[in-house]
PDB file of C-alpha atoms (C1' of nucleotides) in Angstrom:
ATOM      1  CA  MET F   1     -16.594   1.220   7.491  1.00  0.00           C
ATOM      2  CA  PRO F   2     -18.598   2.601   4.784  1.00  0.00           C
ATOM      3  CA  ARG F   3     -17.061   5.777   3.865  1.00  0.00           C
ATOM      4  CA  SER F   4     -20.009   6.734   2.006  1.00  0.00           C
ATOM      5  CA  PHE F   5     -19.267  10.252   1.796  1.00  0.00           C
ATOM      6  CA  LEU F   6     -15.793  10.124   0.790  1.00  0.00           C
ATOM      7  CA  VAL F   7     -15.278  13.015  -1.362  1.00  0.00           C
ATOM      8  CA  LYS F   8     -13.019  12.390  -4.164  1.00  0.00           C
ATOM      9  CA  LYS F   9     -11.524  15.274  -5.866  1.00  0.00           C
ATOM     10  CA  TYR F  10     -12.645  15.801  -9.461  1.00  0.00           C
ATOM     11  CA  PHE F  11      -9.440  16.605 -10.948  1.00  0.00           C
ATOM     12  CA  SER F  12      -7.900  13.220 -10.085  1.00  0.00           C
ATOM     13  CA  HIS F  13      -8.745   9.849  -8.578  1.00  0.00           C
ATOM     14  CA  LYS F  14      -5.093   9.652  -7.403  1.00  0.00           C
ATOM     15  CA  LYS F  15      -3.205  11.749  -5.028  1.00  0.00           C
ATOM     16  CA  PRO F  16      -2.957  15.270  -5.984  1.00  0.00           C
ATOM     17  CA  ASN F  17      -0.062  16.448  -8.063  1.00  0.00           C
ATOM     18  CA  TYR F  18       1.630  18.513  -5.389  1.00  0.00           C
ATOM     19  CA  SER F  19       3.723  20.487  -7.945  1.00  0.00           C
ATOM     20  CA  GLU F  20       0.268  21.651  -9.130  1.00  0.00           C
ATOM     21  CA  LEU F  21      -0.947  22.257  -5.644  1.00  0.00           C
ATOM     22  CA  GLU F  22       2.105  24.396  -5.145  1.00  0.00           C
ATOM     23  CA  TYR F  23       1.324  26.298  -8.190  1.00  0.00           C
ATOM     24  CA  GLN F  24      -2.094  26.700  -6.742  1.00  0.00           C
ATOM     25  CA  SER F  25      -0.581  28.081  -3.523  1.00  0.00           C
ATOM     26  CA  VAL F  26       1.328  30.629  -5.450  1.00  0.00           C
ATOM     27  CA  VAL F  27      -1.787  31.918  -7.080  1.00  0.00           C
ATOM     28  CA  PHE F  28      -3.892  31.474  -3.917  1.00  0.00           C
ATOM     29  CA  PRO F  29      -6.557  32.469  -3.386  1.00  0.00           C
ATOM     30  CA  ARG F  30      -7.182  30.720  -6.655  1.00  0.00           C
ATOM     31  CA  HIS F  31     -10.882  30.235  -5.925  1.00  0.00           C
ATOM     32  CA  PRO F  32     -12.145  33.375  -4.146  1.00  0.00           C
ATOM     33  CA  LEU F  33     -14.872  32.608  -1.708  1.00  0.00           C
ATOM     34  CA  ALA F  34     -17.258  34.652  -3.633  1.00  0.00           C
ATOM     35  CA  GLU F  35     -19.178  31.669  -4.267  1.00  0.00           C
ATOM     36  CA  LEU F  36     -20.333  31.608  -0.817  1.00  0.00           C
ATOM     37  CA  PRO F  37     -23.925  32.524  -0.562  1.00  0.00           C
ATOM     38  CA  THR F  38     -22.969  34.991   2.019  1.00  0.00           C
ATOM     39  CA  GLY F  39     -20.178  37.243   2.388  1.00  0.00           C
ATOM     40  CA  ALA F  40     -18.892  35.097   5.207  1.00  0.00           C
ATOM     41  CA  ASN F  41     -15.419  34.987   3.933  1.00  0.00           C
ATOM     42  CA  SER F  42     -14.416  33.411   7.279  1.00  0.00           C
ATOM     43  CA  SER F  43     -10.986  34.513   8.281  1.00  0.00           C
ATOM     44  CA  ALA F  44     -10.782  30.994   9.560  1.00  0.00           C
ATOM     45  CA  LEU F  45     -10.429  29.855   6.045  1.00  0.00           C
ATOM     46  CA  THR F  46      -7.021  31.369   6.113  1.00  0.00           C
ATOM     47  CA  CYS F  47      -4.526  29.421   7.973  1.00  0.00           C
ATOM     48  CA  TYR F  48      -1.594  30.898   9.673  1.00  0.00           C
ATOM     49  CA  PRO F  49       1.096  28.201   9.979  1.00  0.00           C
ATOM     50  CA  VAL F  50       2.903  30.075  12.801  1.00  0.00           C
ATOM     51  CA  GLY F  51      -0.129  29.582  14.932  1.00  0.00           C
ATOM     52  CA  LEU F  52      -0.587  25.955  13.734  1.00  0.00           C
ATOM     53  CA  LEU F  53       3.012  25.125  14.877  1.00  0.00           C
ATOM     54  CA  CYS F  54       1.780  25.937  18.304  1.00  0.00           C
ATOM     55  CA  GLY F  55      -1.202  23.657  18.160  1.00  0.00           C
ATOM     56  CA  VAL F  56       0.573  20.329  17.736  1.00  0.00           C
ATOM     57  CA  ASP F  57      -1.613  17.646  19.134  1.00  0.00           C
ATOM     58  CA  SER F  58      -1.187  17.056  22.716  1.00  0.00           C
ATOM     59  CA  PHE F  59       0.631  13.952  23.503  1.00  0.00           C
ATOM     60  CA  PRO F  60      -1.597  11.103  24.367  1.00  0.00           C
ATOM     61  CA  GLY F  61      -0.864  10.241  27.768  1.00  0.00           C
ATOM     62  CA  GLY F  62      -1.438   6.633  27.283  1.00  0.00           C
ATOM     63  CA  LEU F  63      -1.737   4.909  23.922  1.00  0.00           C
ATOM     64  CA  ALA F  64      -3.966   1.998  23.511  1.00  0.00           C
ATOM     65  CA  PRO F  65      -2.549  -1.380  23.944  1.00  0.00           C
ATOM     66  CA  VAL F  66      -1.873  -3.603  21.078  1.00  0.00           C
ATOM     67  CA  SER F  67      -5.166  -5.320  21.039  1.00  0.00           C
ATOM     68  CA  PRO F  68      -7.578  -3.684  18.514  1.00  0.00           C
ATOM     69  CA  SER F  69      -9.307  -0.979  20.448  1.00  0.00           C
ATOM     70  CA  THR F  70     -11.687  -0.090  17.739  1.00  0.00           C
ATOM     71  CA  PRO F  71     -13.993  -2.593  16.263  1.00  0.00           C
ATOM     72  CA  SER F  72     -13.401  -2.568  12.507  1.00  0.00           C
ATOM     73  CA  SER F  73     -16.202  -1.976  10.240  1.00  0.00           C
ATOM     74  CA  SER F  74     -14.529  -3.696   7.539  1.00  0.00           C
ATOM     75  CA  PRO F  75     -17.008  -5.384   5.382  1.00  0.00           C
ATOM     76  CA  LEU F  76     -14.557  -8.219   5.172  1.00  0.00           C
ATOM     77  CA  GLY F  77     -14.995  -8.776   8.766  1.00  0.00           C
ATOM     78  CA  PRO F  78     -12.763  -7.944  11.528  1.00  0.00           C
ATOM     79  CA  LEU F  79     -11.624 -10.735  13.632  1.00  0.00           C
ATOM     80  CA  ASP F  80     -13.867 -11.205  16.562  1.00  0.00           C
ATOM     81  CA  LEU F  81     -10.838 -11.297  19.004  1.00  0.00           C
ATOM     82  CA  SER F  82     -11.456 -13.077  22.173  1.00  0.00           C
ATOM     83  CA  SER F  83     -10.288  -9.938  23.838  1.00  0.00           C
ATOM     84  CA  SER F  84     -13.475  -8.108  22.762  1.00  0.00           C
ATOM     85  CA  PRO F  85     -12.964  -4.576  21.884  1.00  0.00           C
ATOM     86  CA  PHE F  86     -15.804  -3.913  23.942  1.00  0.00           C
ATOM     87  CA  SER F  87     -14.247  -5.358  27.012  1.00  0.00           C
ATOM     88  CA  SER F  88     -14.513  -3.291  30.017  1.00  0.00           C
ATOM     89  CA  SER F  89     -10.805  -2.168  30.038  1.00  0.00           C
ATOM     90  CA  GLY F  90     -11.175   1.463  30.032  1.00  0.00           C
ATOM     91  CA  GLU F  91      -7.820   2.118  28.583  1.00  0.00           C
ATOM     92  CA  GLU F  92      -8.997   0.512  25.234  1.00  0.00           C
ATOM     93  CA  ASP F  93     -11.724   3.072  24.809  1.00  0.00           C
ATOM     94  CA  GLU F  94      -9.507   5.020  22.580  1.00  0.00           C
ATOM     95  CA  ASP F  95     -12.300   5.435  20.135  1.00  0.00           C
ATOM     96  CA  GLY F  96     -14.607   6.797  22.796  1.00  0.00           C
ATOM     97  CA  GLY F  97     -17.454   5.749  20.499  1.00  0.00           C
ATOM     98  CA  ARG F  98     -16.844   8.589  18.083  1.00  0.00           C
ATOM     99  CA  THR F  99     -16.862   6.413  15.039  1.00  0.00           C
ATOM    100  CA  SER F 100     -20.178   6.285  13.437  1.00  0.00           C
ATOM    101  CA  ASP F 101     -20.800   2.771  12.919  1.00  0.00           C
ATOM    102  CA  PRO F 102     -19.179   0.375  15.228  1.00  0.00           C
ATOM    103  CA  PRO F 103     -21.719  -1.559  17.330  1.00  0.00           C
ATOM    104  CA  SER F 104     -20.251  -0.468  20.492  1.00  0.00           C
ATOM    105  CA  PRO F 105     -22.264   0.100  23.700  1.00  0.00           C
ATOM    106  CA  VAL F 106     -22.587   3.683  22.730  1.00  0.00           C
ATOM    107  CA  ALA F 107     -24.515   2.596  19.754  1.00  0.00           C
ATOM    108  CA  LEU F 108     -27.111   1.381  22.205  1.00  0.00           C
ATOM    109  CA  GLN F 109     -27.702   4.946  23.233  1.00  0.00           C
ATOM    110  CA  ARG F 110     -28.281   5.996  19.670  1.00  0.00           C
ATOM    111  CA  ALA F 111     -31.955   6.196  19.290  1.00  0.00           C
ATOM    112  CA  HIS F 112     -31.928   8.035  15.890  1.00  0.00           C
ATOM    113  CA  HIS F 113     -31.625   5.605  13.192  1.00  0.00           C
ATOM    114  CA  CYS F 114     -31.171   6.079   9.489  1.00  0.00           C
ATOM    115  CA  THR F 115     -33.693   4.348   7.404  1.00  0.00           C
ATOM    116  CA  ARG F 116     -31.330   4.106   4.496  1.00  0.00           C
ATOM    117  CA  CYS F 117     -28.648   2.408   6.111  1.00  0.00           C
ATOM    118  CA  SER F 118     -27.996   0.758   9.451  1.00  0.00           C
ATOM    119  CA  LYS F 119     -26.418   3.690  11.145  1.00  0.00           C
ATOM    120  CA  SER F 120     -27.508   5.212  14.351  1.00  0.00           C
ATOM    121  CA  TYR F 121     -26.953   8.485  15.980  1.00  0.00           C
ATOM    122  CA  VAL F 122     -27.383   9.862  19.366  1.00  0.00           C
ATOM    123  CA  SER F 123     -29.109  12.981  18.203  1.00  0.00           C
ATOM    124  CA  ALA F 124     -31.372  14.170  15.621  1.00  0.00           C
ATOM    125  CA  PRO F 125     -29.106  16.750  14.218  1.00  0.00           C
ATOM    126  CA  ALA F 126     -26.413  14.087  13.777  1.00  0.00           C
ATOM    127  CA  LEU F 127     -28.942  11.945  11.888  1.00  0.00           C
ATOM    128  CA  SER F 128     -29.954  14.841   9.866  1.00  0.00           C
ATOM    129  CA  HIS F 129     -26.447  15.528   8.917  1.00  0.00           C
ATOM    130  CA  HIS F 130     -26.040  11.961   7.928  1.00  0.00           C
ATOM    131  CA  LEU F 131     -29.103  11.912   5.780  1.00  0.00           C
ATOM    132  CA  GLN F 132     -27.551  14.800   3.853  1.00  0.00           C
ATOM    133  CA  SER F 133     -24.691  12.461   2.920  1.00  0.00           C
ATOM    134  CA  HIS F 134     -27.314  10.153   1.423  1.00  0.00           C
ATOM    135  CA  HIS F 135     -28.509  12.962  -0.555  1.00  0.00           C
ATOM    136  CA  LEU F 136     -25.062  13.889  -1.821  1.00  0.00           C
ATOM    137  CA  GLN F 137     -24.303  10.253  -2.756  1.00  0.00           C
ATOM    138  CA  SER F 138     -27.358  10.162  -4.876  1.00  0.00           C
ATOM    139  CA  HIS F 139     -26.529  13.477  -6.457  1.00  0.00           C
ATOM    140  CA  HIS F 140     -23.030  12.156  -7.273  1.00  0.00           C
ATOM    141  CA  ARG F 141     -24.185   9.006  -8.811  1.00  0.00           C
ATOM    142  CA  SER F 142     -26.603  10.778 -10.966  1.00  0.00           C
ATOM    143  CA  ALA F 143     -23.893  13.131 -12.039  1.00  0.00           C
ATOM    144  CA  GLY F 144     -21.873  10.192 -13.178  1.00  0.00           C
ATOM    145  CA  GLU F 145     -19.249  10.520 -10.597  1.00  0.00           C
ATOM    146  CA  PRO F 146     -17.004   7.449 -10.393  1.00  0.00           C
ATOM    147  CA  GLU F 147     -17.533   5.192  -7.418  1.00  0.00           C
ATOM    148  CA  VAL F 148     -15.561   5.797  -4.400  1.00  0.00           C
ATOM    149  CA  HIS F 149     -12.488   3.722  -4.233  1.00  0.00           C
ATOM    150  CA  GLY F 150     -12.271   0.668  -2.059  1.00  0.00           C
ATOM    151  CA  LEU F 151     -13.858  -2.607  -2.112  1.00  0.00           C
ATOM    152  CA  PRO F 152     -17.393  -2.229  -3.601  1.00  0.00           C
ATOM    153  CA  SER F 153     -18.679  -4.336  -0.674  1.00  0.00           C
ATOM    154  CA  SER F 154     -17.435  -1.745   1.599  1.00  0.00           C
ATOM    155  CA  GLN F 155     -20.357   0.312   0.634  1.00  0.00           C
ATOM    156  CA  PRO F 156     -23.441  -0.900   2.563  1.00  0.00           C
ATOM    157  CA  SER F 157     -26.695  -1.266   1.095  1.00  0.00           C
ATOM    158  CA  ALA F 158     -27.234   2.448   1.470  1.00  0.00           C
ATOM    159  CA  SER F 159     -24.949   3.023  -1.438  1.00  0.00           C
ATOM    160  CA  ALA F 160     -25.639  -0.071  -3.372  1.00  0.00           C
ATOM    161  CA  THR F 161     -29.209   0.788  -3.577  1.00  0.00           C
ATOM    162  CA  THR F 162     -29.074   4.409  -3.688  1.00  0.00           C
ATOM    163  CA  THR F 163     -30.879   6.120  -6.406  1.00  0.00           C
ATOM    164  CA  THR F 164     -31.211   9.559  -7.496  1.00  0.00           C
ATOM    165  CA  THR F 165     -34.290   9.752  -5.402  1.00  0.00           C
ATOM    166  CA  ILE F 166     -34.016  12.198  -2.555  1.00  0.00           C
ATOM    167  CA  PRO F 167     -35.836  10.874   0.503  1.00  0.00           C
ATOM    168  CA  SER F 168     -38.584  13.241   1.580  1.00  0.00           C
ATOM    169  CA  SER F 169     -37.143  13.449   4.813  1.00  0.00           C
ATOM    170  CA  ALA F 170     -33.817  14.737   3.747  1.00  0.00           C
ATOM    171  CA  PRO F 171     -33.400  18.388   3.714  1.00  0.00           C
ATOM    172  CA  ARG F 172     -32.963  20.025   0.183  1.00  0.00           C
ATOM    173  CA  ALA F 173     -29.512  21.279  -0.467  1.00  0.00           C
ATOM    174  CA  SER F 174     -29.354  24.854  -1.393  1.00  0.00           C
ATOM    175  CA  PHE F 175     -25.755  25.677  -1.186  1.00  0.00           C
ATOM    176  CA  HIS F 176     -23.909  24.840  -4.424  1.00  0.00           C
ATOM    177  CA  CYS F 177     -20.182  24.775  -5.095  1.00  0.00           C
ATOM    178  CA  LYS F 178     -19.103  26.579  -8.068  1.00  0.00           C
ATOM    179  CA  HIS F 179     -16.110  24.262  -8.662  1.00  0.00           C
ATOM    180  CA  CYS F 180     -18.065  20.981  -8.749  1.00  0.00           C
ATOM    181  CA  PRO F 181     -21.460  19.689  -8.740  1.00  0.00           C
ATOM    182  CA  LYS F 182     -21.692  19.210  -5.173  1.00  0.00           C
ATOM    183  CA  GLU F 183     -24.306  20.891  -3.132  1.00  0.00           C
ATOM    184  CA  TYR F 184     -24.909  21.082   0.560  1.00  0.00           C
ATOM    185  CA  THR F 185     -27.654  21.855   2.945  1.00  0.00           C
ATOM    186  CA  SER F 186     -25.753  24.146   5.038  1.00  0.00           C
ATOM    187  CA  LEU F 187     -23.403  26.866   4.644  1.00  0.00           C
ATOM    188  CA  GLY F 188     -20.785  25.275   7.111  1.00  0.00           C
ATOM    189  CA  ALA F 189     -20.781  22.171   5.000  1.00  0.00           C
ATOM    190  CA  LEU F 190     -20.258  24.044   1.842  1.00  0.00           C
ATOM    191  CA  LYS F 191     -17.443  26.075   3.419  1.00  0.00           C
ATOM    192  CA  MET F 192     -15.827  22.914   4.602  1.00  0.00           C
ATOM    193  CA  HIS F 193     -16.023  21.511   1.115  1.00  0.00           C
ATOM    194  CA  ILE F 194     -14.820  24.584  -0.681  1.00  0.00           C
ATOM    195  CA  ARG F 195     -11.586  24.288   1.347  1.00  0.00           C
ATOM    196  CA  SER F 196     -10.856  21.178  -0.817  1.00  0.00           C
ATOM    197  CA  HIS F 197     -10.847  23.396  -3.782  1.00  0.00           C
ATOM    198  CA  THR F 198      -9.103  26.665  -2.313  1.00  0.00           C
ATOM    199  CA  LEU F 199      -6.623  24.717  -0.045  1.00  0.00           C
ATOM    200  CA  PRO F 200      -6.222  27.649   2.204  1.00  0.00           C
ATOM    201  CA  CYS F 201      -3.581  26.088   4.476  1.00  0.00           C
ATOM    202  CA  VAL F 202      -0.170  26.498   2.966  1.00  0.00           C
ATOM    203  CA  CYS F 203       3.081  25.033   4.264  1.00  0.00           C
ATOM    204  CA  PRO F 204       5.495  27.812   4.850  1.00  0.00           C
ATOM    205  CA  THR F 205       8.391  25.592   4.105  1.00  0.00           C
ATOM    206  CA  CYS F 206       7.385  23.941   0.895  1.00  0.00           C
ATOM    207  CA  GLY F 207       4.350  25.739  -0.157  1.00  0.00           C
ATOM    208  CA  LYS F 208       2.178  22.638  -0.276  1.00  0.00           C
ATOM    209  CA  ALA F 209      -1.467  23.469   0.272  1.00  0.00           C
ATOM    210  CA  PHE F 210      -4.014  21.574   2.467  1.00  0.00           C
ATOM    211  CA  SER F 211      -7.722  21.968   3.040  1.00  0.00           C
ATOM    212  CA  ARG F 212      -7.578  21.811   6.812  1.00  0.00           C
ATOM    213  CA  PRO F 213      -5.236  23.089   9.474  1.00  0.00           C
ATOM    214  CA  TRP F 214      -4.520  19.688  10.990  1.00  0.00           C
ATOM    215  CA  LEU F 215      -3.610  18.282   7.623  1.00  0.00           C
ATOM    216  CA  LEU F 216      -1.087  20.959   7.481  1.00  0.00           C
ATOM    217  CA  ARG F 217       0.145  20.312  10.928  1.00  0.00           C
ATOM    218  CA  GLY F 218       0.531  16.722  10.148  1.00  0.00           C
ATOM    219  CA  HIS F 219       2.492  17.761   7.018  1.00  0.00           C
ATOM    220  CA  ILE F 220       4.684  20.135   8.949  1.00  0.00           C
ATOM    221  CA  ARG F 221       5.763  17.300  11.031  1.00  0.00           C
ATOM    222  CA  THR F 222       7.328  15.808   7.920  1.00  0.00           C
ATOM    223  CA  HIS F 223       9.506  18.875   7.863  1.00  0.00           C
ATOM    224  CA  THR F 224      10.250  19.013  11.554  1.00  0.00           C
ATOM    225  CA  GLY F 225      10.652  15.300  12.065  1.00  0.00           C
ATOM    226  CA  GLU F 226       8.423  15.497  15.044  1.00  0.00           C
ATOM    227  CA  ARG F 227       6.869  12.110  15.956  1.00  0.00           C
ATOM    228  CA  PRO F 228       4.650  12.623  18.937  1.00  0.00           C
ATOM    229  CA  PHE F 229       3.090   9.265  18.889  1.00  0.00           C
ATOM    230  CA  SER F 230       5.210   6.456  20.240  1.00  0.00           C
ATOM    231  CA  CYS F 231       4.562   2.861  20.245  1.00  0.00           C
ATOM    232  CA  GLN F 232       4.605   1.218  23.622  1.00  0.00           C
ATOM    233  CA  HIS F 233       5.936  -1.888  22.475  1.00  0.00           C
ATOM    234  CA  CYS F 234       9.015  -0.772  20.358  1.00  0.00           C
ATOM    235  CA  SER F 235      10.963   2.252  19.873  1.00  0.00           C
ATOM    236  CA  ARG F 236       9.034   3.366  17.014  1.00  0.00           C
ATOM    237  CA  ALA F 237       7.375   6.765  16.824  1.00  0.00           C
ATOM    238  CA  PHE F 238       5.060   8.307  14.386  1.00  0.00           C
ATOM    239  CA  ALA F 239       4.110  11.680  13.445  1.00  0.00           C
ATOM    240  CA  ASP F 240       0.463  10.566  12.811  1.00  0.00           C
ATOM    241  CA  ARG F 241      -1.717   8.769  15.198  1.00  0.00           C
ATOM    242  CA  SER F 242      -3.434   6.680  12.539  1.00  0.00           C
ATOM    243  CA  ASN F 243      -0.038   5.298  11.430  1.00  0.00           C
ATOM    244  CA  LEU F 244       0.736   4.409  15.014  1.00  0.00           C
ATOM    245  CA  ARG F 245      -2.538   2.597  15.206  1.00  0.00           C
ATOM    246  CA  ALA F 246      -1.697   0.745  11.949  1.00  0.00           C
ATOM    247  CA  HIS F 247       1.776   0.002  13.418  1.00  0.00           C
ATOM    248  CA  LEU F 248       0.205  -1.377  16.478  1.00  0.00           C
ATOM    249  CA  GLN F 249      -1.402  -3.969  14.394  1.00  0.00           C
ATOM    250  CA  THR F 250       1.928  -5.294  13.475  1.00  0.00           C
ATOM    251  CA  HIS F 251       2.467  -6.144  17.159  1.00  0.00           C
ATOM    252  CA  SER F 252      -0.784  -7.985  17.393  1.00  0.00           C
ATOM    253  CA  GLU F 253      -0.711 -11.707  17.127  1.00  0.00           C
ATOM    254  CA  VAL F 254      -3.874 -11.825  15.274  1.00  0.00           C
ATOM    255  CA  LYS F 255      -4.392  -9.030  12.707  1.00  0.00           C
ATOM    256  CA  LYS F 256      -7.409  -7.064  12.470  1.00  0.00           C
ATOM    257  CA  TYR F 257      -8.372  -7.828   8.904  1.00  0.00           C
ATOM    258  CA  MET F 258      -9.217 -11.468   7.919  1.00  0.00           C
ATOM    259  CA  CYS F 259      -9.597 -12.976   4.542  1.00  0.00           C
ATOM    260  CA  ALA F 260     -13.132 -14.371   4.530  1.00  0.00           C
ATOM    261  CA  THR F 261     -11.873 -17.132   2.381  1.00  0.00           C
ATOM    262  CA  CYS F 262      -8.545 -18.372   3.724  1.00  0.00           C
ATOM    263  CA  SER F 263      -8.715 -16.732   7.133  1.00  0.00           C
ATOM    264  CA  ARG F 264      -5.330 -15.229   6.670  1.00  0.00           C
ATOM    265  CA  THR F 265      -5.126 -11.949   8.648  1.00  0.00           C
ATOM    266  CA  PHE F 266      -3.593  -8.612   7.873  1.00  0.00           C
ATOM    267  CA  SER F 267      -2.762  -5.573   9.665  1.00  0.00           C
ATOM    268  CA  ARG F 268      -4.278  -3.236   7.196  1.00  0.00           C
ATOM    269  CA  MET F 269      -7.187  -3.102   5.098  1.00  0.00           C
ATOM    270  CA  SER F 270      -5.023  -2.382   2.100  1.00  0.00           C
ATOM    271  CA  LEU F 271      -3.067  -5.369   2.653  1.00  0.00           C
ATOM    272  CA  LEU F 272      -6.185  -7.481   2.532  1.00  0.00           C
ATOM    273  CA  HIS F 273      -7.224  -5.743  -0.614  1.00  0.00           C
ATOM    274  CA  LYS F 274      -3.911  -6.707  -2.197  1.00  0.00           C
ATOM    275  CA  HIS F 275      -4.493 -10.157  -0.969  1.00  0.00           C
ATOM    276  CA  THR F 276      -7.797 -10.518  -2.462  1.00  0.00           C
ATOM    277  CA  ALA F 277      -6.832  -8.715  -5.612  1.00  0.00           C
ATOM    278  CA  SER F 278      -3.787 -11.040  -6.058  1.00  0.00           C
ATOM    279  CA  GLY F 279      -6.183 -13.959  -6.603  1.00  0.00           C
ATOM    280  CA  CYS F 280      -5.634 -15.766  -3.463  1.00  0.00           C
ATOM    281  CA  CYS F 281      -9.366 -15.973  -3.264  1.00  0.00           C
ATOM    282  CA  PRO F 282     -10.501 -16.593  -6.800  1.00  0.00           C
ATOM    283  CA  ALA F 283     -14.025 -17.356  -5.661  1.00  0.00           C
ATOM    284  CA  ARG F 284     -14.481 -13.836  -4.491  1.00  0.00           C
TER     285      ARG F 284
ATOM    286  C1'  DC H   1       5.373  -9.969  -4.212  1.00  0.00           C
ATOM    287  C1'  DT H   2       4.318  -8.706   0.408  1.00  0.00           C
ATOM    288  C1'  DG H   3       4.281  -6.271   4.484  1.00  0.00           C
ATOM    289  C1'  DG H   4       4.808  -1.943   6.678  1.00  0.00           C
ATOM    290  C1'  DG H   5       5.613   3.078   7.048  1.00  0.00           C
ATOM    291  C1'  DG H   6       4.572   7.826   5.422  1.00  0.00           C
ATOM    292  C1'  DA H   7       1.455  10.872   3.954  1.00  0.00           C
ATOM    293  C1'  DT H   8      -2.915  12.719   3.025  1.00  0.00           C
ATOM    294  C1'  DG H   9      -8.350  13.288   2.333  1.00  0.00           C
ATOM    295  C1'  DG H  10     -12.646  13.787   4.364  1.00  0.00           C
ATOM    296  C1'  DG H  11     -16.789  12.679   7.351  1.00  0.00           C
ATOM    297  C1'  DG H  12     -18.290  12.560  12.227  1.00  0.00           C
ATOM    298  C1'  DC H  13     -18.495  14.368  16.609  1.00  0.00           C
ATOM    299  C1'  DC H  14     -17.540  17.396  20.525  1.00  0.00           C
ATOM    300  C1'  DC H  15     -17.106  21.820  22.448  1.00  0.00           C
TER     301       DC H  15
ATOM    302  C1'  DT W   1     -22.748  27.507  13.450  1.00  0.00           C
ATOM    303  C1'  DG W   2     -17.884  26.926  13.209  1.00  0.00           C
ATOM    304  C1'  DG W   3     -13.418  25.257  14.779  1.00  0.00           C
ATOM    305  C1'  DG W   4     -10.794  21.621  16.087  1.00  0.00           C
ATOM    306  C1'  DC W   5      -9.826  16.905  16.727  1.00  0.00           C
ATOM    307  C1'  DC W   6     -10.643  12.090  15.935  1.00  0.00           C
ATOM    308  C1'  DC W   7     -10.755   8.206  13.191  1.00  0.00           C
ATOM    309  C1'  DC W   8     -10.883   5.655   9.057  1.00  0.00           C
ATOM    310  C1'  DA W   9      -9.496   4.875   4.642  1.00  0.00           C
ATOM    311  C1'  DT W  10      -6.375   4.977   0.954  1.00  0.00           C
ATOM    312  C1'  DC W  11      -2.492   5.698  -1.860  1.00  0.00           C
ATOM    313  C1'  DC W  12       2.488   5.693  -2.656  1.00  0.00           C
ATOM    314  C1'  DC W  13       6.820   4.137  -1.626  1.00  0.00           C
ATOM    315  C1'  DC W  14      10.485   1.144   0.049  1.00  0.00           C
ATOM    316  C1'  DA W  15      12.708  -2.756   2.342  1.00  0.00           C
TER     317       DA W  15
END
DNA sequence: CTGGGGATGGGGCCC
DNA sequence: TGGGCCCCATCCCCA
């Protein structure tokens, strides 16, 4: 899946230095929201962990079975398992068609197509929002921002061919971030982005700061040990649904990610990356 | 070295 | 329009 809009922090291409983040939290708000075009210093930007603790994700009544429920958008090609992810078994519809790019039946209903990539959307606003991302990509490239990490091929033609030209159909960005070159077409998008600078959600236990409440919630589970996501096939439990999903791959006979050269399969994209990087497939 | 778990970032979508 | 949640991607670390 082309994470075309993956926003990399500018201070590092690695994981943040949490000691620094903690320092940030000490001086929070480090970046006042004065840069917002309006005075909308949304109180929502301030997170109160006490309330967050009450908002733990509801337990999924039934987790998806082992078979991959979400068609991977890996450019390296997910296995076309015989048990098609599009099979009619309703219990596998974990994704619910929420992902933007899988060619699920839902996509058939998406009549709004991006002319710069192959994505489709069910609504014009969604497409418009998506178009904004192309604009931002163009902007970042022109600003000399490093490529997003991951396999280069993971970026579809949209990014591969993106230039600094802004499509005439794309709305002009008018909300600028004072902390980085990013600009957005809506205040909401800007506010969301600014959170990555201000990190308003602070862990009451360790002071670690996060941009979003649910990131903090997940982090808090590391303190509480809460693991609401259980594997149906073993006794393992996870604090994060994504990690459970990755774990389920280990139960799968055929892994989701396959090397195009040697057909070896892997449970995670990262493992496939390691595999290709290790030189198993020198032709690539 | 490889596989897997833990943790986290951020866009997309729904309400 | 904004909040919340979902999902994917990725990095780090360890067995």
